[in-house]
Coordinates of N, CA and C in Angstrom, one line a residue:
M1 N 167.5 26.5 -15.1 CA 167.1 25.2 -14.5 C 166.4 24.4 -15.6
T2 N 166.8 23.1 -15.7 CA 166.3 22.2 -16.7 C 165.7 21.0 -16.1
A3 N 164.7 20.4 -16.7 CA 164.1 19.2 -16.2 C 164.8 18.0 -16.8
T4 N 164.7 16.9 -16.1 CA 165.4 15.6 -16.5 C 164.7 15.0 -17.6
N5 N 163.3 15.1 -17.8 CA 162.6 14.6 -18.9 C 161.3 15.4 -19.1
D6 N 160.6 15.1 -20.2 CA 159.4 15.9 -20.5 C 158.3 15.8 -19.4
S7 N 158.2 14.7 -18.7 CA 157.2 14.6 -17.7 C 157.4 15.5 -16.6
H8 N 158.6 16.0 -16.4 CA 158.9 16.9 -15.3 C 159.1 18.4 -15.8
A9 N 158.9 18.6 -17.1 CA 159.2 19.9 -17.6 C 158.4 21.0 -17.1
W10 N 157.2 20.7 -16.6 CA 156.2 21.7 -16.1 C 156.6 22.2 -14.7
I11 N 157.4 21.4 -14.0 CA 157.6 21.7 -12.5 C 158.3 23.0 -12.2
P12 N 159.5 23.3 -12.8 CA 160.2 24.5 -12.5 C 159.4 25.7 -12.8
K13 N 158.6 25.7 -13.9 CA 157.9 26.9 -14.3 C 156.7 27.1 -13.4
A14 N 156.0 26.0 -13.1 CA 154.8 26.0 -12.2 C 155.1 26.5 -10.8
L15 N 156.3 26.1 -10.3 CA 156.6 26.4 -8.9 C 157.5 27.6 -8.8
S16 N 158.1 28.0 -9.9 CA 159.0 29.1 -10.0 C 160.4 28.8 -9.6
D17 N 161.4 29.3 -10.3 CA 162.8 29.1 -10.0 C 163.1 29.5 -8.5
A18 N 162.5 30.7 -8.1 CA 162.8 31.2 -6.8 C 162.4 30.2 -5.7
R19 N 161.3 29.6 -5.9 CA 160.8 28.7 -4.8 C 161.4 27.3 -5.0
F20 N 161.4 26.8 -6.2 CA 161.8 25.4 -6.5 C 163.3 25.2 -6.5
G21 N 164.0 26.3 -6.8 CA 165.5 26.3 -6.8 C 166.1 25.8 -5.6
K22 N 165.5 26.1 -4.4 CA 166.1 25.6 -3.1 C 166.0 24.1 -3.0
Y23 N 165.0 23.5 -3.6 CA 164.8 22.1 -3.5 C 165.7 21.4 -4.6
M24 N 165.9 22.1 -5.7 CA 166.9 21.6 -6.7 C 168.3 21.5 -6.1
E25 N 168.6 22.6 -5.4 CA 170.0 22.7 -4.8 C 170.1 21.5 -3.8
A26 N 169.1 21.3 -3.0 CA 169.2 20.3 -2.0 C 169.3 18.9 -2.6
C27 N 168.8 18.7 -3.8 CA 168.8 17.4 -4.5 C 169.8 17.3 -5.6
G28 N 170.8 18.2 -5.7 CA 171.8 18.1 -6.7 C 171.3 18.3 -8.1
G29 N 170.3 19.0 -8.3 CA 169.8 19.3 -9.7 C 168.8 18.2 -10.2
D30 N 168.5 17.3 -9.4 CA 167.6 16.2 -9.8 C 166.1 16.7 -9.7
V31 N 165.4 17.0 -10.8 CA 164.1 17.6 -10.7 C 163.1 16.6 -10.0
A32 N 163.2 15.3 -10.4 CA 162.2 14.4 -9.8 C 162.4 14.3 -8.3
A33 N 163.7 14.2 -7.9 CA 163.9 14.1 -6.4 C 163.5 15.4 -5.7
A34 N 163.8 16.5 -6.4 CA 163.4 17.8 -5.8 C 161.9 18.0 -5.7
F35 N 161.2 17.4 -6.6 CA 159.7 17.5 -6.5 C 159.2 16.6 -5.4
R36 N 159.8 15.4 -5.3 CA 159.4 14.5 -4.2 C 159.7 15.2 -2.8
L37 N 160.8 15.9 -2.7 CA 161.1 16.6 -1.5 C 160.1 17.8 -1.3
Y38 N 159.7 18.4 -2.3 CA 158.7 19.5 -2.2 C 157.4 19.0 -1.7
V39 N 157.0 17.9 -2.3 CA 155.7 17.3 -1.9 C 155.8 16.8 -0.5
W40 N 156.9 16.2 -0.1 CA 157.0 15.8 1.3 C 157.0 17.0 2.3
T41 N 157.6 18.1 1.8 CA 157.6 19.3 2.7 C 156.2 19.8 2.9
V42 N 155.4 19.8 1.8 CA 154.0 20.2 1.9 C 153.2 19.3 2.9
R43 N 153.5 18.0 2.9 CA 152.9 17.1 3.8 C 153.3 17.3 5.2
V44 N 154.6 17.5 5.4 CA 155.1 17.7 6.8 C 154.6 19.0 7.4
C45 N 154.5 20.0 6.5 CA 153.9 21.3 7.0 C 152.5 21.1 7.4
G46 N 151.7 20.3 6.6 CA 150.3 20.0 7.0 C 150.2 19.2 8.3
A47 N 151.2 18.4 8.5 CA 151.2 17.6 9.7 C 151.5 18.4 11.0
F48 N 152.4 19.4 10.8 CA 152.8 20.3 11.9 C 151.7 21.3 12.2
Y49 N 150.9 21.6 11.2 CA 150.0 22.8 11.3 C 149.1 22.7 12.6
P50 N 148.3 21.6 12.8 CA 147.4 21.5 13.9 C 148.2 21.6 15.3
L51 N 149.4 21.0 15.3 CA 150.2 21.1 16.5 C 150.6 22.5 16.8
L52 N 151.0 23.2 15.8 CA 151.4 24.6 16.0 C 150.2 25.5 16.3
H53 N 149.1 25.2 15.7 CA 147.9 25.9 16.0 C 147.5 25.9 17.4
F54 N 147.5 24.7 18.0 CA 147.1 24.6 19.4 C 148.2 25.2 20.3
A55 N 149.5 25.1 19.9 CA 150.5 25.7 20.7 C 150.4 27.2 20.7
E56 N 150.1 27.8 19.6 CA 150.0 29.3 19.5 C 148.7 29.8 20.2
I57 N 147.6 29.1 20.0 CA 146.4 29.5 20.7 C 146.5 29.4 22.2
T58 N 147.0 28.3 22.7 CA 147.2 28.1 24.1 C 148.1 29.1 24.7
L59 N 149.2 29.3 24.0 CA 150.2 30.3 24.5 C 149.6 31.7 24.7
R60 N 149.0 32.2 23.6 CA 148.4 33.5 23.7 C 147.3 33.7 24.7
N61 N 146.5 32.6 24.8 CA 145.4 32.7 25.8 C 146.0 32.7 27.3
A62 N 147.0 31.9 27.5 CA 147.7 31.9 28.8 C 148.3 33.2 29.2
L63 N 149.0 33.8 28.2 CA 149.6 35.1 28.4 C 148.6 36.2 28.6
H64 N 147.6 36.2 27.8 CA 146.5 37.2 27.9 C 145.8 37.1 29.2
S65 N 145.5 35.9 29.7 CA 144.8 35.7 30.9 C 145.6 36.3 32.1
E66 N 146.9 36.0 32.1 CA 147.7 36.5 33.2 C 147.8 38.0 33.2
L67 N 147.9 38.6 32.0 CA 148.1 40.0 31.9 C 146.8 40.8 32.2
A68 N 145.7 40.2 31.8 CA 144.4 40.7 32.2 C 144.2 40.7 33.7
A69 N 144.6 39.7 34.3 CA 144.5 39.6 35.8 C 145.4 40.6 36.4
Q70 N 146.6 40.7 35.9 CA 147.6 41.6 36.5 C 147.2 43.1 36.4
F71 N 146.6 43.5 35.3 CA 146.3 44.9 35.1 C 144.8 45.2 35.4
G72 N 144.0 44.1 35.7 CA 142.6 44.3 36.0 C 141.7 44.7 34.9
R73 N 142.1 44.4 33.7 CA 141.2 44.8 32.5 C 141.6 43.9 31.3
E74 N 140.6 43.6 30.5 CA 140.8 42.7 29.4 C 141.7 43.4 28.3
D75 N 141.6 44.7 28.2 CA 142.5 45.4 27.2 C 143.7 45.9 28.0
W76 N 144.4 45.0 28.6 CA 145.6 45.3 29.4 C 146.6 46.1 28.7
W77 N 146.7 46.0 27.3 CA 147.7 46.7 26.5 C 147.5 48.2 26.6
A78 N 146.4 48.7 27.0 CA 146.1 50.1 27.1 C 146.9 50.7 28.3
V79 N 147.3 49.9 29.3 CA 148.0 50.4 30.4 C 149.4 49.7 30.7
A80 N 149.6 48.6 30.0 CA 150.8 47.8 30.2 C 152.0 48.6 29.6
P81 N 153.2 48.5 30.2 CA 154.4 49.2 29.7 C 155.0 48.6 28.5
L82 N 154.3 48.6 27.4 CA 154.8 48.0 26.1 C 155.8 48.9 25.5
T83 N 156.7 48.4 24.8 CA 157.6 49.2 24.0 C 156.9 49.8 22.8
G84 N 157.6 50.7 22.1 CA 157.0 51.4 21.0 C 156.6 50.3 19.9
H85 N 157.4 49.3 19.7 CA 157.2 48.3 18.7 C 155.9 47.5 19.2
G86 N 155.8 47.2 20.4 CA 154.7 46.4 20.9 C 153.4 47.2 20.8
Q87 N 153.5 48.5 21.0 CA 152.3 49.4 20.9 C 151.9 49.4 19.4
N88 N 152.8 49.4 18.5 CA 152.5 49.5 17.1 C 151.8 48.2 16.6
L89 N 152.3 47.0 17.2 CA 151.7 45.8 16.8 C 150.2 45.7 17.4
V90 N 150.0 46.3 18.5 CA 148.6 46.3 19.0 C 147.7 47.2 18.1
K91 N 148.3 48.3 17.7 CA 147.5 49.3 16.9 C 147.2 48.6 15.6
K92 N 148.1 47.8 15.0 CA 147.8 47.1 13.7 C 146.7 46.1 13.9
A93 N 146.8 45.4 15.1 CA 145.7 44.4 15.4 C 144.4 45.1 15.5
Q94 N 144.3 46.2 16.1 CA 143.1 46.9 16.3 C 142.5 47.4 14.9
E95 N 143.4 47.8 14.1 CA 143.0 48.3 12.7 C 142.5 47.1 11.9
K96 N 143.0 46.0 12.1 CA 142.6 44.8 11.3 C 141.1 44.4 11.6
V97 N 140.7 44.6 12.8 CA 139.3 44.3 13.2 C 138.4 45.5 13.3
S98 N 139.0 46.7 13.0 CA 138.2 47.9 13.0 C 137.4 48.1 14.2
V99 N 138.1 48.0 15.4 CA 137.4 48.2 16.6 C 137.9 49.3 17.4
R100 N 137.1 49.9 18.3 CA 137.6 51.0 19.1 C 138.4 50.3 20.3
K101 N 139.2 51.1 21.0 CA 139.9 50.6 22.1 C 139.0 50.4 23.3
S102 N 138.3 49.3 23.4 CA 137.4 49.1 24.5 C 137.6 47.6 24.9
A103 N 137.2 47.4 26.2 CA 137.4 46.1 26.8 C 136.6 45.0 26.1
Q104 N 135.4 45.4 25.6 CA 134.5 44.4 25.1 C 135.0 43.8 23.7
N105 N 135.9 44.5 23.1 CA 136.5 44.1 21.9 C 137.9 43.4 22.0
A106 N 138.3 43.2 23.3 CA 139.6 42.7 23.6 C 139.9 41.4 22.9
N107 N 138.9 40.4 22.9 CA 139.2 39.1 22.3 C 139.4 39.2 20.8
K108 N 138.8 40.2 20.1 CA 139.1 40.3 18.7 C 140.5 40.8 18.5
V109 N 141.0 41.7 19.3 CA 142.3 42.2 19.2 C 143.3 41.1 19.5
V110 N 143.1 40.3 20.6 CA 143.9 39.2 21.0 C 144.1 38.2 19.8
A111 N 143.1 37.9 19.1 CA 143.1 37.0 18.0 C 143.9 37.5 16.8
K112 N 144.1 38.8 16.7 CA 144.9 39.4 15.6 C 146.3 39.7 15.9
L113 N 146.7 39.6 17.2 CA 148.0 39.9 17.6 C 148.9 38.7 17.1
T114 N 150.1 39.0 16.6 CA 150.9 38.0 16.0 C 151.6 37.2 17.1
L115 N 152.1 36.0 16.6 CA 152.8 35.1 17.5 C 154.1 35.8 18.0
G116 N 154.7 36.6 17.1 CA 155.9 37.3 17.4 C 155.7 38.3 18.6
F117 N 154.5 38.9 18.6 CA 154.1 39.8 19.7 C 154.1 39.1 21.0
W118 N 153.4 37.9 21.0 CA 153.3 37.2 22.3 C 154.6 36.6 22.7
V119 N 155.4 36.2 21.8 CA 156.8 35.7 22.2 C 157.6 36.8 22.8
S120 N 157.5 38.0 22.2 CA 158.3 39.1 22.7 C 158.0 39.5 24.1
L121 N 156.8 39.2 24.6 CA 156.5 39.5 26.0 C 157.3 38.7 27.0
V122 N 157.9 37.6 26.5 CA 158.7 36.7 27.4 C 160.2 37.1 27.3
S123 N 160.5 38.1 26.5 CA 161.9 38.5 26.2 C 162.4 39.3 27.4
E124 N 163.7 39.5 27.4 CA 164.4 40.3 28.5 C 163.8 41.7 28.7
T125 N 163.3 42.2 27.6 CA 162.7 43.6 27.6 C 161.7 43.7 28.7
Y126 N 160.9 42.7 28.9 CA 159.7 42.7 29.8 C 160.0 41.9 31.1
D127 N 161.2 41.6 31.3 CA 161.5 40.7 32.5 C 160.9 41.2 33.8
R128 N 161.2 42.5 34.1 CA 160.8 43.0 35.4 C 159.3 43.5 35.4
D129 N 158.9 44.0 34.3 CA 157.6 44.6 34.2 C 156.4 43.6 34.0
L130 N 156.7 42.5 33.3 CA 155.7 41.5 32.9 C 156.0 40.1 33.4
W131 N 157.2 39.6 33.2 CA 157.5 38.2 33.5 C 157.5 38.0 35.0
V132 N 158.2 38.8 35.8 CA 158.3 38.5 37.2 C 156.9 38.7 37.9
P133 N 156.2 39.7 37.7 CA 154.9 39.9 38.4 C 153.8 39.0 37.9
A134 N 153.8 38.6 36.6 CA 152.7 37.9 36.0 C 152.9 36.8 35.1
L135 N 153.7 36.9 34.1 CA 153.8 36.0 33.0 C 154.4 34.6 33.4
H136 N 155.2 34.5 34.4 CA 155.7 33.2 34.8 C 154.6 32.3 35.2
R137 N 153.4 32.8 35.6 CA 152.3 32.0 36.0 C 151.6 31.4 34.8
A138 N 151.9 31.9 33.6 CA 151.3 31.3 32.4 C 151.9 30.0 32.1
F139 N 153.0 29.6 32.7 CA 153.7 28.4 32.5 C 153.8 27.6 33.8
P140 N 152.7 27.1 34.3 CA 152.7 26.5 35.7 C 153.6 25.3 35.9
H141 N 154.0 24.7 34.8 CA 154.8 23.5 34.9 C 156.3 23.7 34.4
Y142 N 156.6 25.0 34.4 CA 158.0 25.4 34.0 C 158.7 26.1 35.1
G143 N 159.9 25.6 35.5 CA 160.5 26.2 36.6 C 162.0 26.6 36.3
Q144 N 162.3 26.8 35.1 CA 163.7 27.2 34.7 C 163.8 28.6 34.4
R145 N 164.9 29.0 33.7 CA 165.2 30.4 33.4 C 164.2 30.9 32.3
R146 N 163.9 32.2 32.5 CA 163.1 32.9 31.5 C 163.7 32.9 30.1
D147 N 165.0 33.2 30.1 CA 165.7 33.3 28.8 C 165.8 32.0 28.0
D148 N 165.8 30.9 28.8 CA 165.8 29.6 28.1 C 164.4 29.3 27.5
L149 N 163.4 29.7 28.2 CA 162.0 29.6 27.7 C 161.8 30.5 26.5
Y150 N 162.3 31.7 26.5 CA 162.2 32.6 25.4 C 162.9 32.0 24.2
A151 N 164.0 31.4 24.3 CA 164.7 30.7 23.2 C 163.9 29.6 22.6
E152 N 163.2 28.9 23.4 CA 162.3 27.8 22.9 C 161.1 28.4 22.2
L153 N 160.6 29.5 22.7 CA 159.5 30.2 22.0 C 159.9 30.8 20.7
E154 N 161.1 31.3 20.6 CA 161.6 31.9 19.4 C 161.7 30.7 18.4
N155 N 162.2 29.6 18.8 CA 162.3 28.4 17.9 C 160.9 28.0 17.4
L156 N 159.9 28.1 18.3 CA 158.6 27.8 17.9 C 158.1 28.8 16.8
R157 N 158.4 30.0 17.0 CA 158.0 31.1 16.1 C 158.6 30.9 14.7
N158 N 159.9 30.6 14.7 CA 160.6 30.3 13.5 C 160.0 29.1 12.7
L159 N 159.7 28.1 13.4 CA 159.1 26.9 12.8 C 157.8 27.2 12.3
R160 N 157.0 27.9 13.0 CA 155.6 28.3 12.6 C 155.7 29.1 11.3
N161 N 156.6 30.0 11.2 CA 156.7 30.9 10.0 C 157.1 30.0 8.8
L162 N 158.0 29.1 9.0 CA 158.4 28.2 7.9 C 157.2 27.4 7.4
V163 N 156.5 26.8 8.4 CA 155.4 25.9 8.1 C 154.3 26.6 7.4
M164 N 153.9 27.8 7.8 CA 152.8 28.6 7.3 C 153.1 29.0 5.8
H165 N 154.4 29.1 5.5 CA 154.8 29.5 4.1 C 155.3 28.3 3.3
Y166 N 155.1 27.1 3.8 CA 155.6 25.9 3.1 C 157.0 26.1 2.6
A167 N 157.9 26.6 3.5 CA 159.3 26.8 3.2 C 160.0 25.5 3.3
P168 N 161.2 25.4 2.7 CA 162.0 24.2 2.9 C 162.3 23.9 4.3
L169 N 162.2 22.7 4.7 CA 162.5 22.3 6.1 C 163.6 21.2 6.2
N170 N 164.2 20.9 5.1 CA 165.2 19.8 5.0 C 166.4 20.1 5.9
E171 N 166.7 21.3 6.2 CA 167.9 21.6 7.1 C 167.5 21.8 8.5
R172 N 166.3 21.6 8.9 CA 165.9 21.6 10.3 C 165.8 20.2 10.9
D173 N 166.1 20.2 12.2 CA 165.9 18.9 12.9 C 164.5 18.8 13.4
L174 N 163.6 18.3 12.5 CA 162.2 18.3 12.7 C 161.8 17.4 13.9
R175 N 162.6 16.4 14.1 CA 162.3 15.5 15.3 C 162.5 16.3 16.6
A176 N 163.6 17.1 16.6 CA 163.8 18.0 17.8 C 162.7 19.0 17.9
D177 N 162.2 19.5 16.8 CA 161.1 20.5 16.8 C 159.9 19.9 17.4
H178 N 159.7 18.6 17.0 CA 158.5 17.9 17.4 C 158.5 17.7 19.0
V179 N 159.7 17.3 19.5 CA 159.9 17.1 20.9 C 159.7 18.4 21.6
A180 N 160.2 19.5 21.1 CA 160.1 20.8 21.7 C 158.7 21.3 21.8
L181 N 157.8 20.9 20.8 CA 156.4 21.3 20.9 C 155.8 20.7 22.1
Y182 N 156.0 19.4 22.3 CA 155.4 18.7 23.4 C 156.0 19.2 24.7
R183 N 157.2 19.6 24.7 CA 157.7 20.2 26.0 C 157.0 21.5 26.3
L184 N 156.7 22.3 25.3 CA 155.9 23.5 25.5 C 154.5 23.2 26.0
Y185 N 153.9 22.2 25.4 CA 152.5 21.8 25.8 C 152.6 21.5 27.3
D186 N 153.6 20.8 27.7 CA 153.6 20.4 29.2 C 153.9 21.6 30.1
Y187 N 154.6 22.6 29.6 CA 154.7 23.8 30.4 C 153.4 24.5 30.6
L188 N 152.6 24.5 29.6 CA 151.3 25.3 29.6 C 150.1 24.6 30.2
S189 N 150.0 23.3 30.0 CA 148.8 22.6 30.4 C 149.0 21.1 30.6
S190 N 148.4 20.6 31.6 CA 148.6 19.2 32.0 C 148.0 18.2 31.0
G191 N 146.9 18.7 30.3 CA 146.2 17.8 29.4 C 146.5 18.0 28.0
L192 N 147.2 19.0 27.6 CA 147.4 19.3 26.2 C 148.2 18.2 25.4
S193 N 149.2 17.7 26.0 CA 150.1 16.8 25.3 C 149.3 15.5 24.8
Q194 N 148.5 15.0 25.7 CA 147.7 13.8 25.4 C 146.8 14.1 24.3
A195 N 146.1 15.2 24.3 CA 145.2 15.6 23.3 C 145.9 15.7 21.9
M196 N 147.1 16.3 21.9 CA 147.8 16.4 20.7 C 148.3 15.1 20.1
R197 N 148.7 14.2 21.0 CA 149.1 12.9 20.5 C 148.0 12.1 19.8
E198 N 146.8 12.4 20.1 CA 145.7 11.7 19.5 C 145.4 12.2 18.0
I199 N 145.9 13.4 17.7 CA 145.8 13.9 16.3 C 147.1 14.0 15.6
D200 N 148.2 13.7 16.2 CA 149.5 14.0 15.7 C 149.9 13.0 14.6
Q201 N 150.2 13.6 13.4 CA 150.6 12.8 12.2 C 152.1 13.0 11.9
V202 N 152.7 13.8 12.6 CA 154.1 14.2 12.3 C 155.1 13.0 12.2
P203 N 155.1 12.1 13.2 CA 156.0 10.9 13.1 C 155.8 10.1 11.9
N204 N 154.5 9.9 11.4 CA 154.3 9.2 10.2 C 154.9 9.9 9.0
V205 N 154.7 11.2 8.9 CA 155.2 11.9 7.7 C 156.7 12.0 7.8
L206 N 157.3 12.1 8.9 CA 158.8 12.1 9.0 C 159.4 10.8 8.6
W207 N 158.7 9.7 8.9 CA 159.1 8.4 8.5 C 159.2 8.3 7.0
L208 N 158.3 9.0 6.3 CA 158.2 8.9 4.8 C 159.4 9.5 4.1
R209 N 160.1 10.4 4.8 CA 161.3 11.1 4.3 C 162.4 10.0 3.9

């Protein structure tokens, strides 16, 4: 990988070929253009971060609340019919906070469970055991198929992982992602969308592209 002039010579080495090469490829080998795309990606990730933060927190709290009510205990994972993979994710969360398996420590465990774990609870695997008796209530403004919702949540998870790692986003339809986030807000809470619009900087950063 070569730079177009001395002022750009530092960029490939500082950012590494493995990371920066994807931007170079997207910009036809133009280092200056690739760096502008890289900077824009950092900005758009920063703009999406608070929106994703509130989506993830609201989602996990809604699911946790319904499962705690369904099983009559805050540490519902101790009795819920989780898969082996789900149980392993709970165990890892417990290990991260070094707590015993007790109800008073449930909130600490909830905070450490991954978004992937929460999204998996809406998958077909748990349709009869969790979705039908409890988890559909976590989305009071959603009345469609569970599998369609699961697909939306998987898209959210993928976007979240890209944003958290400042990965290239130039091949994603970020405007569609933005709309999807607000759709999820509306499924979960009647007041969340308006609150997010007051802090939302994504449209401004997308315009800069």
